[in-house]
C-alpha positions as MATLAB code, in Angstrom:
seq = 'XXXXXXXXXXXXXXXXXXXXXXXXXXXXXXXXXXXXXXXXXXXXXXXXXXXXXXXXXXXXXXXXXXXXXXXXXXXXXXXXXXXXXXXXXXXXXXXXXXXXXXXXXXXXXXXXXXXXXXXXXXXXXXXXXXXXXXXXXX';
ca = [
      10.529  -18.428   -9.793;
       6.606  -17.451   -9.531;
       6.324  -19.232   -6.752;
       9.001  -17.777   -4.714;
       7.818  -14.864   -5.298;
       4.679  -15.750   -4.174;
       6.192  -17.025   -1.282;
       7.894  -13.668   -0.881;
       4.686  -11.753   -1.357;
       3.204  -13.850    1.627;
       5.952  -12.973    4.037;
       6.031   -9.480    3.130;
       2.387   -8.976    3.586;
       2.855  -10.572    7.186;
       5.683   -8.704    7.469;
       3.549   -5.716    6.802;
       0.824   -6.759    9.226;
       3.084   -6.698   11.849;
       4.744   -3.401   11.265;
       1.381   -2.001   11.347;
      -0.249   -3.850   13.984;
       1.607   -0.797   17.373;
      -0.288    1.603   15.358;
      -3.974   -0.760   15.772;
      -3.182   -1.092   11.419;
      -3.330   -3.713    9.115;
      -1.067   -4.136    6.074;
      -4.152   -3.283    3.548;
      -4.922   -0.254    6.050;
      -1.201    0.893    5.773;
      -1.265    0.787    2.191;
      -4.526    3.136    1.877;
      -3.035    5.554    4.548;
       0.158    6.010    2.125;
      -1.973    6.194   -0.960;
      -3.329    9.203    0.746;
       0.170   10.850    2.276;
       0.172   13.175   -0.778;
      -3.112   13.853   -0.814;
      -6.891   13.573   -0.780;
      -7.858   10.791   -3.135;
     -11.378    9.261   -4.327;
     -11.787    5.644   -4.006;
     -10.952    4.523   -7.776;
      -7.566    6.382   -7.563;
      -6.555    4.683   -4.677;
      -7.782    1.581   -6.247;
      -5.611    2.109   -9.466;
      -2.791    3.023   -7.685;
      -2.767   -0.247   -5.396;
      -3.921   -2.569   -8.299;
      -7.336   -3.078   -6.421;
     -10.320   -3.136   -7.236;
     -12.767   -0.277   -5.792;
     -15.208   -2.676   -3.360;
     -11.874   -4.141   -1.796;
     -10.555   -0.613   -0.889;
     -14.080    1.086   -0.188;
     -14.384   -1.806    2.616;
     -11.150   -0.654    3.968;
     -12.173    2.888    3.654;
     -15.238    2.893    5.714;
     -13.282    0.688    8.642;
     -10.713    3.676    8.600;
     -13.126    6.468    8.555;
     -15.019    4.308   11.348;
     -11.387    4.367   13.304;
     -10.956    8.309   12.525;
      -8.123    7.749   10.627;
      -9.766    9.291    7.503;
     -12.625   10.875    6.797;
     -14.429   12.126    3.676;
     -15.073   15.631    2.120;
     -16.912   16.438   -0.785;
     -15.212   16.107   -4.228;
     -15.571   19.887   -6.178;
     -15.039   17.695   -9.365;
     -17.460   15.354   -9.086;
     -20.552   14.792   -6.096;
     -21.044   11.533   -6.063;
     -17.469   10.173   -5.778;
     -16.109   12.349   -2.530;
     -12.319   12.844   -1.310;
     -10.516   10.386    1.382;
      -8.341   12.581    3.354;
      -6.160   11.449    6.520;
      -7.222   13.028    9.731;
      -4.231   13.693   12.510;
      -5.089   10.137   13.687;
      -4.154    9.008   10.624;
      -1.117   10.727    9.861;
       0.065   10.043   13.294;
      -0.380    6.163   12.879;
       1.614    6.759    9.362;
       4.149    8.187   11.551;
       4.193    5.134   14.005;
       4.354    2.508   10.979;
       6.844    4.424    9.996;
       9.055    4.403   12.642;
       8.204    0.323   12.801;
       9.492   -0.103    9.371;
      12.581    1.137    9.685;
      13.018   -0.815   12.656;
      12.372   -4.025   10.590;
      14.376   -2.748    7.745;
      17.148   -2.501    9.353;
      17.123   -5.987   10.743;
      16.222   -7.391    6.854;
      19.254   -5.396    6.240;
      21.323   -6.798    8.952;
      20.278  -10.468    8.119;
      21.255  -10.161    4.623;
      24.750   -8.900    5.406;
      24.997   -7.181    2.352;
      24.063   -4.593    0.183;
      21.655   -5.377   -2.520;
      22.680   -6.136   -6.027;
      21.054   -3.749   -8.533;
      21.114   -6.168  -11.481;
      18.562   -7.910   -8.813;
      16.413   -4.323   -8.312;
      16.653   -4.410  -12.356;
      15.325   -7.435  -13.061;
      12.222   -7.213  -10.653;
      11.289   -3.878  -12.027;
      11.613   -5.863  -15.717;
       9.572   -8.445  -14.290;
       6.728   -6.324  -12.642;
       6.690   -4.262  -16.198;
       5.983   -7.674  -17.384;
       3.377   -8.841  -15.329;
       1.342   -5.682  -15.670;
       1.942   -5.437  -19.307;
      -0.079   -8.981  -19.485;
      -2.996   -7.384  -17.182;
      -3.014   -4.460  -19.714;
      -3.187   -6.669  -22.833;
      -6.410   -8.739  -21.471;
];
């Protein structure tokens, strides 16, 4: 089962790649952009929130505030650790990845044929519960 998951993980970050790519995004790019939809957000909160660690999404950072997608403003709560906040380039490439991932939803939808079961959506939020109760527990 861990392994088609895996498998599943592997398609869906391609998947993401390529929903992201008509806005010049990567997957990992699109999933600091949403982090910061709501919001301005330092690095570590975007970090916890995505289950990475700081370096991994500070790298990503810097390429998107290199792009002008983001940008940074000081932090009134603390100096040294400032706010990432999207900049109209930003939000407007949010808005084209948007747009792509309906497009691909809908054709996920279409090749499954169905709608899906939510004894299936229960047991993958029972299983992710799981998995991060074991990261917890270390």
């Amino acid at each position: 089962m861990v392994l088609r998951i895996f498998r599943l993980d592997d398609a869906l970050k391609a998947a993401a790649n390529r929903i992201s790519e008509p806005a010049g995004q990567t997957g990992a790019r699109w999933q600091v952009l949403n982090a910061l939809d709501d919001g301005p957000k330092t690095v570590a909160e975007i970090a916890r929130l995505k289950n990475g660690t700081r370096q991994g999404v500070q790298r990503i950072v810097n390429e998107l505030v290199a792009d002008g997608a983001t940008t940074t403003n000081e932090n009134p709560k603390h100096r040294r650790y400032p706010l990432i906040c999207l900049t109209s380039q930003g939000r407007a490439a949010l808005e084209t990845i948007r747009s792509e991932r309906e497009r691909w939803t809908t054709a996920v939808s279409a090749a499954l044929g169905h709608e899906v079961d939510p004894a299936v959506l229960r047991f993958l939020d029972r299983f992710r519960a799981a998995v991060e109760t074991t990261l917890s527990n270390r």
